[in-house]
């Protein structure tokens, strides 16, 4: 059951002089929920962008489902089964909610009617069905986050990358979000979720990787990590730096 | 990978029966939703059919050739702007050089008719394909770039085309080409006295471009194009190949614009570079869509209905074009729209219905979400 789905090998990404990811290596097994945590600016979103193909790494390689994808375009990776949400939501604002999801559904359904049905089913799963015909611009911020998830899910991913999908939610909204993530996993979809609030993710994930200053600082079971001195230090350090 | 389970389907195996009942209800709900979407589409078709019939009957009341002329031009610009809207409105790639496709259509069909006796019906298809190829050649380098390079490139390329035609003697140079008069005939699209056939051709052209847009709206390309316009990076993450999408929109848009050029040449039976490839024409093709509502189904037609009679009337009132007055009018119109109603005239119609629907949907959003 624990076949390897994703392997990130010694990936480095530079932006000019800044090293956003430094020699990052990690693996994701099929069916698991992996937490990717770390203070702001640690390089989590950058790593997502590299996995999803928004831009290529400066060096290193990425293997997905046994296939080397390091130089593949983002749409080609989507076709292979990688879907992602963006930390800053990017809804298609000239379209309705259901049409936003249709765009994702068209990845596997050639016909517009089929894609629409699939989109409605996905909205039902994500609890947005009541807003299906609303313009995407009219959604509240938490609804927009769920729309991002719905859109990504509609592409039939094997791997779903969630970038702070639970950020900025009220406690009850966050609980619903956690429920949604569980339901998605029950469907056999592997999940990597970025979250920088540890309290939210730790109960949810099977395993976590901690990034700090672009490097993998630690990885392991959530229970171990929350007691790990280096992890606590990184978080406290970041808080001090921010203060 | 396509064999993976559909979210929303496979959980029924583990779900208790009550939930299965809930799913059944939801399923019916989806059918209802698909049904109401289909009905909305049918209503649009019905409105288009009624409008077409009404316009077709117009010449029975309006016999004046000058007014019929305005009807022809209004319909033609509605169709041209509808074509422009495919690329500019739906896909978000603003072209200010569509005159080059119009000019290609006009010149290709005219040259083939004058020199080879080829019917303009075939000539306009050839012109359309040629224009589409030019659009692809233009898109190939520029669609990869971000920002406004594409828009600037369209202007430069259209101006280059204009210069080329001004200096190409075989195609009449600056003098242009006169299509020799023959007997009235549908095969040659020539009608010396009667304007009526042109009204019907222009009406058919406008209807065709409307139908194409209508079909596109609920098709792969239509959704992809709007996704590309709204957020290219998000679109790519959902499997949309942005570059290919833009290329397809550009080719289709250019094809229909060229058809309009061929028609115009037959209609006025005299073309020269300035009248079929000038910058003013590029503006006139883009403006109705901008005025009526960019990226909307009815925007271009609505915009043309307001703009074209207005420019024709001012033109006849203040004397021929070339004094720059039309340009000033266009400029003022664009500013007024941008300030008062950025969504265009169609928003005047949509607003009331939306205002009524939204509070309802708001009042009861959870009832449908969690039955
Ligand atoms: N496109 C970019 N250009 C320049 N610097 C970037 C870019 N994206 C991220 N960075 C920088 O890389 C570092 C890591 O950013 P990011 O991956 O967004 O962190 P996180 O998601 O962990 O908060 C930050 O210092 C950020 O400013
Ligand atoms: Mg981030």
XYZ file of C-alpha atoms and ligand atoms in Angstrom:
642
model
C 0.000 0.000 0.000
C 2.875 2.333 0.644
C 4.094 2.658 -2.915
C 6.157 5.756 -3.485
C 4.202 8.482 -5.266
C 6.499 11.481 -5.203
C 10.193 11.861 -4.734
C 11.962 15.199 -4.484
C 15.704 14.726 -4.934
C 18.189 17.363 -3.839
C 16.127 20.205 -5.185
C 17.514 23.719 -5.029
C 15.762 26.844 -6.216
C 17.357 30.259 -6.310
C 15.763 33.645 -6.872
C 18.739 35.803 -7.749
C 20.951 35.588 -4.699
C 18.222 34.175 -2.479
C 18.129 30.412 -1.995
C 14.454 29.623 -1.385
C 14.950 25.842 -1.423
C 18.363 24.392 -0.590
C 19.035 20.760 -1.405
C 15.563 19.625 -0.378
C 14.849 15.889 -0.504
C 11.653 14.193 0.571
C 9.328 11.370 -0.396
C 5.569 11.078 -0.316
C 3.919 7.656 -0.166
C 0.637 6.815 -1.792
C -2.367 7.427 0.417
C -0.710 9.473 3.133
C -1.259 12.994 4.334
C 2.080 14.707 4.624
C 2.369 17.998 6.447
C 4.882 20.500 5.167
C 5.458 22.974 7.942
C 7.839 25.722 8.801
C 7.849 29.415 9.605
C 6.946 32.073 7.039
C 9.506 32.358 4.289
C 10.830 28.847 4.881
C 10.313 27.929 1.218
C 7.135 25.841 1.442
C 5.251 27.552 -1.360
C 8.365 27.534 -3.497
C 8.604 23.768 -3.093
C 4.945 23.435 -4.118
C 5.573 25.545 -7.185
C 8.489 23.298 -8.114
C 6.436 20.128 -7.669
C 3.466 21.536 -9.593
C 5.676 22.908 -12.360
C 5.083 26.643 -12.055
C 8.841 27.011 -12.543
C 11.735 24.517 -12.734
C 14.282 23.932 -9.982
C 17.764 25.429 -10.323
C 19.087 21.922 -9.692
C 17.849 18.548 -8.503
C 15.059 16.378 -9.815
C 11.473 15.432 -9.116
C 9.985 11.988 -9.763
C 6.240 11.381 -9.763
C 4.690 7.906 -10.008
C 7.970 6.539 -11.299
C 8.327 9.201 -13.974
C 10.905 11.957 -14.049
C 8.899 15.208 -14.290
C 11.517 17.838 -13.488
C 11.163 19.606 -16.848
C 7.485 18.960 -17.532
C 5.067 21.881 -17.862
C 2.395 22.514 -15.243
C -0.478 21.267 -17.472
C 1.461 18.091 -18.273
C 1.913 17.443 -14.563
C -1.778 18.043 -14.002
C -2.466 15.418 -16.653
C -0.235 12.979 -14.751
C -2.257 13.594 -11.598
C -0.759 16.509 -9.665
C -3.167 19.223 -8.540
C -2.560 22.177 -6.296
C -4.162 25.161 -4.620
C -2.512 28.546 -4.312
C -1.741 30.237 -1.040
C -3.178 33.461 -2.419
C -6.450 32.311 -3.969
C -6.750 32.694 -7.720
C -10.364 32.255 -8.684
C -11.523 32.841 -12.248
C -13.524 35.934 -11.522
C -15.362 36.306 -14.818
C -16.991 32.925 -14.230
C -19.500 31.404 -11.870
C -18.440 29.036 -9.113
C -19.466 25.930 -11.031
C -17.705 27.152 -14.168
C -14.490 27.580 -12.201
C -14.702 23.916 -11.322
C -15.670 22.950 -14.882
C -12.238 24.191 -15.974
C -10.665 21.591 -13.718
C -13.143 18.881 -14.692
C -12.303 19.344 -18.385
C -8.938 17.758 -17.623
C -10.595 14.307 -17.719
C -13.967 14.972 -19.345
C -14.024 16.124 -22.942
C -17.704 17.044 -23.019
C -18.913 20.231 -21.371
C -22.048 18.539 -19.987
C -20.065 15.722 -18.409
C -17.604 18.231 -16.998
C -20.453 20.262 -15.522
C -21.949 17.206 -13.846
C -18.536 16.311 -12.455
C -18.108 19.901 -11.266
C -21.465 19.805 -9.462
C -20.484 16.553 -7.747
C -17.222 18.100 -6.644
C -19.029 21.177 -5.312
C -21.280 18.885 -3.344
C -18.251 17.175 -1.817
C -16.677 20.478 -0.880
C -19.875 21.974 0.512
C -20.196 24.696 -2.093
C -23.142 23.313 -4.010
C -25.434 26.045 -2.665
C -23.195 28.660 -4.298
C -22.803 26.871 -7.645
C -24.307 29.655 -9.727
C -22.905 32.572 -7.775
C -20.193 34.608 -9.510
C -16.815 33.550 -8.140
C -16.080 37.137 -7.110
C -19.059 37.064 -4.751
C -17.601 34.309 -2.570
C -16.333 34.964 0.938
C -12.613 34.285 1.533
C -13.224 30.882 3.189
C -15.544 29.922 0.335
C -12.858 30.920 -2.136
C -10.424 28.591 -0.415
C -12.874 25.752 -0.794
C -13.390 26.691 -4.429
C -9.649 26.301 -4.988
C -9.829 22.834 -3.499
C -12.895 21.929 -5.564
C -11.244 23.078 -8.774
C -8.122 21.053 -8.061
C -10.130 17.975 -7.061
C -12.112 18.104 -10.276
C -8.946 17.286 -12.222
C -8.892 13.776 -10.651
C -5.528 14.146 -8.985
C -3.476 11.378 -7.454
C -1.608 13.972 -5.450
C -3.182 17.116 -4.061
C -0.996 19.970 -2.822
C -2.811 22.270 -0.397
C -1.027 25.548 0.299
C -2.366 26.983 3.560
C -5.897 25.961 2.615
C -6.924 26.261 6.259
C -5.319 29.622 6.915
C -7.468 32.508 8.035
C -10.471 30.367 8.924
C -12.498 30.582 12.115
C -12.109 27.537 14.398
C -15.380 26.020 13.178
C -14.503 26.634 9.538
C -11.095 25.106 10.165
C -12.773 22.007 11.653
C -14.891 21.684 8.509
C -11.731 22.111 6.462
C -10.024 19.310 8.373
C -13.067 17.114 7.761
C -12.890 17.891 4.064
C -9.214 16.934 3.913
C -10.049 13.616 5.576
C -12.859 12.955 3.120
C -10.531 13.669 0.225
C -7.989 11.217 1.557
C -10.709 8.585 1.941
C -11.105 8.834 -1.791
C -7.600 7.553 -2.232
C -5.994 10.903 -2.956
C -2.563 11.532 -1.473
C -2.212 14.923 0.147
C 0.666 17.238 0.952
C -0.475 20.197 2.968
C 1.417 23.316 3.841
C 0.439 24.954 7.067
C 2.497 27.137 9.262
C 0.235 26.860 12.280
C 1.330 23.518 13.736
C -1.699 23.135 16.001
C -3.992 22.815 12.973
C -2.074 20.244 10.973
C -0.432 18.034 13.509
C -3.560 16.047 14.452
C -4.411 15.604 10.774
C -1.203 14.462 9.138
C 0.457 11.052 9.145
C 3.912 12.508 8.869
C 5.450 15.948 8.614
C 8.475 17.583 7.079
C 9.781 20.770 8.642
C 11.390 23.361 6.394
C 13.421 26.216 7.739
C 15.386 28.749 5.715
C 14.944 26.590 2.621
C 16.325 23.395 4.167
C 14.718 20.277 5.560
C 15.180 20.732 9.268
C 13.483 17.598 10.519
C 10.912 15.028 9.523
C 8.914 12.352 11.247
C 5.729 11.705 13.173
C 3.837 14.776 14.401
C 4.130 13.684 18.010
C 7.912 13.544 17.745
C 8.249 16.806 15.878
C 6.304 18.971 18.296
C 8.833 17.951 20.985
C 11.869 18.365 18.728
C 14.147 21.114 20.056
C 15.238 22.263 16.598
C 11.644 22.633 15.423
C 10.620 24.598 18.493
C 13.721 26.720 18.067
C 12.911 27.426 14.401
C 9.395 28.534 15.259
C 10.468 30.563 18.267
C 13.342 31.992 16.267
C 10.977 33.041 13.503
C 8.682 34.656 16.032
C 11.599 36.544 17.498
C 12.742 37.590 14.062
C 9.244 38.797 13.237
C 8.945 40.690 16.546
C -4.796 7.793 -14.288
C -8.194 8.350 -15.864
C -9.307 5.140 -14.199
C -9.131 6.748 -10.792
C -12.381 6.974 -8.864
C -14.531 10.016 -9.266
C -14.835 12.023 -6.089
C -18.494 12.049 -5.161
C -19.230 8.587 -6.454
C -17.269 5.926 -4.686
C -18.130 6.513 -1.071
C -21.591 4.968 -1.337
C -20.085 1.556 -0.597
C -19.175 2.580 2.936
C -21.915 5.154 3.429
C -24.910 4.239 5.570
C -28.243 4.001 3.831
C -29.477 7.393 4.975
C -26.507 8.934 3.238
C -27.209 6.942 0.109
C -30.702 8.466 0.169
C -29.111 11.881 0.475
C -26.919 11.145 -2.520
C -29.965 10.141 -4.508
C -31.524 13.519 -3.747
C -28.327 15.351 -4.635
C -28.170 13.434 -7.861
C -31.635 14.642 -8.790
C -30.511 18.105 -7.772
C -27.628 17.920 -10.254
C -30.024 16.929 -13.010
C -32.200 19.896 -12.085
C -29.157 22.127 -12.165
C -28.067 20.795 -15.557
C -31.635 21.193 -16.774
C -31.930 24.808 -15.740
C -28.580 25.543 -17.331
C -29.801 23.959 -20.570
C -33.003 26.007 -20.396
C -31.032 29.219 -19.947
C -29.057 28.303 -23.057
C -32.228 27.598 -25.010
C -33.654 30.955 -24.010
C -30.578 32.672 -25.414
C -31.070 30.803 -28.683
C -34.704 31.855 -28.776
C -33.792 35.504 -28.236
C -31.235 35.282 -31.048
C -33.789 33.669 -33.372
C -36.384 36.360 -32.651
C -33.835 39.134 -33.116
C -32.763 37.630 -36.427
C -36.326 37.439 -37.688
C -37.023 40.996 -36.586
C -33.942 42.299 -38.400
C -34.795 40.231 -41.476
C -38.187 41.971 -41.610
C -36.686 45.424 -41.154
C -36.098 46.105 -44.878
C -39.844 45.683 -45.458
C -40.319 48.889 -43.489
C -37.070 50.641 -44.260
C -36.705 51.162 -48.006
C -34.278 54.025 -47.837
C -30.954 52.880 -49.298
C -28.943 55.092 -46.970
C -30.590 53.549 -43.915
C -30.216 50.047 -45.344
C -26.560 50.863 -45.752
C -26.328 51.654 -42.054
C -28.056 48.359 -41.239
C -25.501 46.464 -43.317
C -22.582 48.206 -41.632
C -24.053 47.766 -38.164
C -24.501 44.045 -38.718
C -21.043 43.741 -40.227
C -19.350 45.486 -37.319
C -21.405 43.439 -34.879
C -20.010 40.315 -36.547
C -16.464 41.692 -36.729
C -16.493 42.722 -33.113
C -17.966 39.363 -32.170
C -14.972 37.797 -33.922
C -12.592 40.151 -32.126
C -14.325 39.290 -28.862
C -13.324 35.635 -29.198
C -9.682 36.583 -28.740
C -9.959 39.881 -26.893
C -13.022 39.288 -24.757
C -12.978 35.598 -23.946
C -9.266 34.864 -24.084
C -8.205 38.312 -22.861
C -5.648 38.994 -25.592
C -6.320 42.552 -26.674
C -5.620 43.059 -30.366
C -5.509 46.540 -31.827
C -4.456 45.277 -35.227
C -7.427 43.278 -36.416
C -7.516 45.477 -39.511
C -4.789 43.282 -40.938
C -7.078 40.235 -40.950
C -9.897 42.291 -42.366
C -7.533 43.595 -45.040
C -6.261 40.112 -45.845
C -9.842 38.954 -46.356
C -10.636 41.940 -48.547
C -7.513 41.652 -50.689
C -7.391 37.877 -51.058
C -10.967 37.479 -52.255
C -10.781 40.597 -54.432
C -7.488 39.676 -56.100
C -8.656 36.122 -56.695
C -11.895 37.421 -58.189
C -10.358 40.116 -60.354
C -7.393 38.095 -61.599
C -8.667 34.513 -61.561
C -12.429 34.907 -61.667
C -12.786 32.957 -58.454
C -16.112 33.408 -56.683
C -15.774 35.494 -53.506
C -17.437 32.676 -51.580
C -14.317 30.570 -52.109
C -12.105 33.626 -51.934
C -13.342 34.477 -48.482
C -12.596 30.975 -47.219
C -9.071 31.165 -48.609
C -8.661 34.643 -47.149
C -9.935 33.382 -43.814
C -7.463 30.520 -43.709
C -4.637 32.846 -44.734
C -5.586 35.333 -42.001
C -5.686 32.509 -39.453
C -2.166 31.484 -40.495
C -0.944 35.047 -40.107
C -2.530 35.178 -36.654
C -0.712 31.973 -35.700
C 2.592 33.333 -36.987
C 2.029 36.488 -34.948
C 0.968 34.594 -31.838
C 3.839 32.147 -31.952
C 6.499 34.567 -30.717
C 4.281 36.958 -28.780
C 1.897 34.723 -26.853
C 4.830 33.410 -24.855
C 5.518 36.844 -23.456
C 3.702 38.351 -20.534
C 2.409 41.885 -20.388
C 1.289 44.055 -23.242
C 3.768 42.883 -25.856
C 1.025 41.157 -27.770
C -1.132 44.267 -28.055
C 1.801 46.368 -29.186
C 2.832 43.694 -31.670
C -0.649 43.652 -33.222
C -0.454 47.386 -33.895
C 3.021 47.165 -35.392
C 2.192 44.189 -37.595
C -1.014 45.797 -38.877
C 0.843 49.005 -39.733
C 3.513 46.963 -41.515
C 0.798 45.217 -43.493
C -0.652 48.588 -44.410
C 2.712 49.835 -45.677
C 3.178 46.648 -47.644
C -0.164 47.019 -49.395
C 0.455 50.718 -50.104
C 3.585 49.741 -51.993
C 2.490 46.547 -53.669
C 1.625 47.584 -57.215
C 0.122 44.282 -58.298
C -2.516 44.747 -55.586
C -3.214 48.292 -56.732
C -0.828 50.077 -54.379
C -2.206 53.209 -52.760
C -4.785 53.481 -55.552
C -6.520 50.316 -54.523
C -8.613 47.972 -56.644
C -11.947 48.500 -58.287
C -14.019 45.369 -58.683
C -15.416 45.514 -62.235
C -19.184 45.636 -62.348
C -21.063 42.650 -63.665
C -24.674 41.616 -63.575
C -26.238 41.220 -60.132
C -25.420 37.762 -58.855
C -25.256 35.848 -55.591
C -22.347 33.811 -56.981
C -20.264 36.972 -57.303
C -21.852 38.739 -54.336
C -22.513 41.672 -56.657
C -25.622 43.757 -56.468
C -25.322 47.143 -58.093
C -28.709 48.628 -57.295
C -30.377 46.592 -54.618
C -28.800 46.630 -51.151
C -31.156 43.989 -49.801
C -28.960 40.950 -50.485
C -26.157 42.624 -48.530
C -28.480 43.096 -45.579
C -29.164 39.378 -45.585
C -25.552 38.400 -46.034
C -24.496 40.677 -43.180
C -27.311 39.318 -41.040
C -26.185 35.757 -41.753
C -22.605 36.731 -40.928
C -23.629 38.326 -37.634
C -25.763 35.329 -36.748
C -22.927 32.939 -37.624
C -20.404 34.666 -35.381
C -22.988 34.892 -32.606
C -23.686 31.163 -32.913
C -20.007 30.302 -32.907
C -19.565 32.354 -29.740
C -22.668 30.785 -28.228
C -21.322 27.285 -28.873
C -17.891 28.245 -27.595
C -19.303 29.565 -24.324
C -20.193 26.062 -23.201
C -17.260 24.216 -24.730
C -13.743 23.240 -23.688
C -12.184 26.150 -25.506
C -14.634 28.627 -24.043
C -13.882 27.616 -20.465
C -10.160 27.408 -21.160
C -10.080 30.847 -22.759
C -11.826 32.520 -19.863
C -9.538 30.709 -17.438
C -6.519 31.958 -19.390
C -7.882 35.491 -19.295
C -8.709 35.444 -15.585
C -5.556 33.775 -14.306
C -3.109 32.044 -16.606
C -1.098 30.374 -13.840
C -4.157 28.915 -12.168
C -5.342 27.740 -15.585
C -2.059 25.921 -16.206
C -2.266 24.237 -12.832
C -5.632 22.822 -13.938
C -4.249 21.368 -17.146
C -4.957 24.231 -19.557
C -2.176 24.725 -22.085
C -2.232 28.506 -22.150
C -0.149 28.993 -25.267
C -2.207 26.597 -27.355
C -5.427 28.164 -26.074
C -4.359 31.624 -27.152
C -3.269 30.328 -30.558
C -6.650 28.688 -31.150
C -8.535 31.826 -30.147
C -6.344 34.005 -32.373
C -6.801 31.753 -35.416
C -10.572 31.544 -35.071
C -10.872 35.265 -34.446
C -8.738 36.121 -37.486
C -10.636 33.696 -39.711
C -14.009 35.338 -39.121
C -12.573 38.851 -39.287
C -11.226 38.066 -42.749
C -14.642 36.816 -43.858
C -15.907 40.261 -42.932
C -13.180 41.847 -45.053
C -14.148 39.814 -48.093
C -17.757 40.739 -47.617
C -16.940 44.409 -47.246
C -14.930 44.370 -50.479
C -17.878 42.891 -52.349
C -20.228 45.335 -50.670
C -18.354 48.522 -51.577
C -16.682 47.020 -54.694
C -13.660 49.207 -54.207
C -10.854 48.709 -51.725
C -7.675 50.545 -50.901
C -5.158 49.978 -48.090
C -6.426 52.767 -45.851
C -10.052 51.727 -45.964
C -9.467 48.024 -45.316
C -6.274 48.011 -43.251
C -6.102 51.369 -41.469
C -5.653 51.717 -37.725
C -9.064 53.336 -37.413
C -10.590 50.096 -38.613
C -8.806 48.156 -35.887
C -10.392 50.495 -33.367
C -13.819 50.170 -34.945
C -13.584 46.385 -34.760
C -12.628 46.368 -31.080
C -14.878 49.177 -29.869
C -18.360 47.637 -30.105
C -17.286 44.748 -27.868
C -15.630 47.110 -25.417
C -18.662 49.364 -25.438
C -21.246 46.606 -25.230
C -19.467 44.345 -22.779
C -16.149 42.671 -23.365
C -16.266 38.888 -23.180
C -20.059 38.738 -23.294
C -22.331 37.054 -25.810
C -24.418 40.121 -26.657
C -21.858 42.850 -26.009
C -20.504 43.232 -29.544
C -23.961 43.381 -31.149
C -25.226 45.844 -28.583
C -22.130 47.996 -28.912
C -22.366 47.994 -32.713
C -26.018 48.976 -32.500
C -25.069 52.114 -30.586
C -21.738 52.937 -32.187
C -22.133 52.329 -35.902
C -25.293 54.370 -36.582
C -23.738 57.126 -34.472
C -20.498 57.227 -36.447
C -22.338 56.986 -39.771
C -24.622 59.859 -38.842
C -21.826 62.106 -37.624
C -19.824 61.193 -40.698
C -22.585 62.301 -43.054
C -23.308 65.349 -40.908
C -19.738 66.576 -40.605
C -18.570 65.315 -43.982
C -16.259 62.429 -44.845
C -13.881 60.776 -42.459
C -10.258 61.751 -42.161
C -10.840 64.879 -40.100
C -10.219 62.839 -36.975
C -13.629 63.573 -35.527
C -14.556 59.866 -35.396
C -11.378 59.171 -33.481
C -12.300 61.809 -30.934
C -15.761 60.310 -30.576
C -14.306 56.834 -30.054
C -11.873 58.141 -27.504
C -14.568 59.951 -25.559
C -16.813 56.892 -25.686
C -14.075 54.651 -24.333
C -13.424 57.041 -21.469
C -17.084 57.348 -20.607
C -17.515 53.578 -20.545
C -14.369 53.015 -18.551
C -15.526 55.478 -15.928
C -19.240 54.785 -15.785
C -19.666 51.153 -16.676
C -16.506 49.105 -17.118
C -18.570 45.959 -17.761
C -20.227 47.547 -20.794
C -23.812 48.066 -21.841
C -24.914 44.460 -21.293
C -24.522 45.031 -17.565
C -27.553 47.324 -17.802
C -29.640 44.251 -18.575
C -28.037 41.732 -16.262
C -28.111 43.925 -13.163
C -31.784 43.809 -12.234
C -32.118 40.055 -12.508
C -28.968 39.439 -10.493
C -30.063 41.866 -7.824
C -33.226 39.871 -7.387
C -31.567 36.465 -7.450
C -28.685 37.102 -5.090
C -30.482 37.796 -1.785
C -32.516 34.640 -2.294
C -29.433 32.545 -2.816
C -27.807 34.232 0.150
C -30.763 33.734 2.461
C -30.774 30.016 1.999
C -27.364 28.753 0.971
C -27.132 25.854 3.413
C -30.541 24.347 2.699
C -29.301 22.885 -0.548
C -25.779 22.278 0.612
C -26.705 20.036 3.556
C -30.027 18.343 2.980
N 9.090 34.470 -7.260
C 9.951 34.838 -6.299
N 10.903 35.760 -6.528
C 11.770 36.117 -5.565
N 11.770 35.624 -4.324
C 10.848 34.701 -4.008
C 9.892 34.265 -4.981
N 9.089 33.343 -4.398
C 9.533 33.211 -3.131
N 10.571 34.039 -2.901
C 11.316 34.122 -1.650
O 11.679 32.829 -1.270
C 11.542 32.652 0.137
C 10.598 31.503 0.420
O 9.295 31.913 0.084
P 8.046 30.943 0.140
O 8.370 29.685 -0.576
O 6.876 31.702 -0.340
O 7.942 30.679 1.707
P 6.758 30.042 2.560
O 5.715 29.563 1.645
O 7.392 28.951 3.330
O 6.260 31.134 3.466
C 11.069 33.978 0.694
O 12.187 34.673 1.178
C 10.479 34.673 -0.498
O 10.597 36.056 -0.388
Mg 3.780 30.115 1.476
